Amino acid sequence: MTDVAAEKVLILDFGSQVTQLIARRLRENGVYCEIHPFAMADDKLAAFAPKAVILSGGPASVHEQASPRAPQKVFELGAPVLGICYGEQTMCAQLGGRVSPSDHREFGRAFLDITADCELFEGVWKKGQREQVWMSHGDRVDVLPPGFKVVGISDGAPFAAIADDARRFYGVQFHPEVVHTPHGTALLKNFTHRVAGCRGDWSMAAFKAQAIARARQQVGKGKVVLGLSGGVDSSVVAVLLHEAIGDQLTCIYVDTGLMRAGESEQVVGLFRDHYNIPLVHRDARALFLKKLAGVTDPEQKRKIIGATFIDVFDEEAHKIGGAEFLAQGTLYPDVIESVSFAGGPSVTIKSHHNVGGLPERMKLKLVEPLRELFKDEVRALGREMGLPEDIVKRHPFPGPGLAIRIPGEITRETLDVLRKADAIFIEEIRNAGLYDAIWQAFAVLLPVKTVGVMGDTRSYDRVCALRAVTSTDGMTADYYPFPHELLGRIATRIINEVKGINRVVYDVTSKPPGTIEWE
């Protein structure tokens, strides 16, 4: 079988909040890549055998003491190297150039004047052109290392793009990975395909075949249990493993009572009846409500939900007997965040997406077939596996579910109110044909009440907040600009049909690159 990751590009992370976007752009161009911390050991570098290396941006200043450096071996591998922002600066400093604080910092949109041609620019930019780019730097290169030439300048950076075609070393002060650099993806493709000679044949069909083969090899004749939530990640894992090992897989669906309207019935019907996958359905709604009674602190809620989920799951797994493996829908951003640049923006796994770890007492070995994939790649794999579109396109729904969308105490009544309002919101989005244009949408039941007049009586009821964001990668988010008529219709339906709500507001907050905390 052909190794789909035979041509690997290494991305060394210096802590930029958009490092993951570099990997996304390379994957989009059919090139397999991995992100590793900047302090990668020499033996691991050699074993990785990268086809090319990219040095990411980062928040440090090269001229400061103890600022991070790339392993010197990176420049001795014989592979092409591209330094981005801080990556360019540390490359220059390590190869004999100089970096100094700038009296003309550049943050945001800037313009690059192309002063010379080079292999990196071939077919994308030509000498004499002026191109929009995205800058984020307070330092600048002011002395080039031997062998380099200037190929692009900006108002604040006299060495905004540099090239050493002989050694295939390149540096850019701007960020080609963000959408604000219009030709940035083409530039990265030039680096991987033209400069590094990558074929760009990494595909989801090839990944599927290899993932199935790896799962069979890892599991052998052992039994596997999987906590199925109905979200795209666990659903894809379930179908992939069922194809790989058949009835050696048992899915456990823990009904926490914190799910959206109709989701429990859909999950059980699809996987037990349609796919004929062995499925345990545990109704634990009363237990979760009891555990959450009187709790208002959001972090405490998450911990309670996580611990209770694990207890229930562990109990059901023991009933099955003989399970050796636990399957999880771990994705590549989780892997990156767990080993990323110390102190960088991506170092902490967000608690609102994780309700608990794997307790040692379970003594199960992990099977994580999606750990090399980003979210949109998981969706592509789901289509490759033949999953229904309503599962593949389902909006992300964090493990704590509706509980983190009810600030304050969780009760059966507040859950019912929020579930009905949320269902109306999603139904109207679907009816308007907008569901697929939105990355995530949900309702929140705020812990405040307002006075309102409904009909001929005064009401004193809750406020419901609506949130909908767009995203291409799950790492940046902007609010969705609903037509006023649609928002009006949604608000009217919620107020008329959901007893306990008398006011609806829409959140128009945007989130910058690298921030995914929407709950």
mmCIF file of C-alpha atoms in Angstrom, residues 29 75 89 91 108 114-115 123 155 180 211 218 265 295 306 355 390 394 400 407 460 468 473 488 504 519:
data_model
loop_
_atom_site.group_PDB
_atom_site.id
_atom_site.type_symbol
_atom_site.label_atom_id
_atom_site.label_comp_id
_atom_site.label_asym_id
_atom_site.label_seq_id
_atom_site.Cartn_x
_atom_site.Cartn_y
_atom_site.Cartn_z
ATOM 1 C CA ASN A 29 -2.982 21.644 -1.913
ATOM 2 C CA PHE A 75 19.514 24.185 7.664
ATOM 3 C CA GLN A 89 13.815 36.505 11.451
ATOM 4 C CA MET A 91 16.496 32.036 10.071
ATOM 5 C CA GLY A 108 -2.646 44.263 9.491
ATOM 6 C CA ILE A 114 8.219 42.834 -5.708
ATOM 7 C CA THR A 115 11.793 43.926 -6.417
ATOM 8 C CA GLY A 123 4.049 32.132 -11.749
ATOM 9 C CA ASP A 155 6.991 50.424 3.988
ATOM 10 C CA HIS A 180 -5.884 38.571 3.987
ATOM 11 C CA ALA A 211 -6.654 4.334 8.212
ATOM 12 C CA GLN A 218 -3.528 -2.149 15.705
ATOM 13 C CA GLU A 265 -33.438 9.190 18.520
ATOM 14 C CA VAL A 295 -24.475 24.032 40.459
ATOM 15 C CA GLY A 306 -17.109 14.900 32.419
ATOM 16 C CA VAL A 355 -15.423 17.204 29.484
ATOM 17 C CA ASP A 390 -26.961 15.795 7.809
ATOM 18 C CA ARG A 394 -23.631 18.887 11.473
ATOM 19 C CA PRO A 400 -21.178 19.508 27.843
ATOM 20 C CA PRO A 407 -25.532 30.178 32.632
ATOM 21 C CA TYR A 460 -41.570 38.495 33.612
ATOM 22 C CA ALA A 468 -24.268 32.023 14.699
ATOM 23 C CA ASP A 473 -11.335 26.267 9.399
ATOM 24 C CA GLY A 488 -37.554 38.887 13.270
ATOM 25 C CA VAL A 504 -34.610 37.434 22.028
ATOM 26 C CA GLU A 519 -19.676 29.182 24.010
#
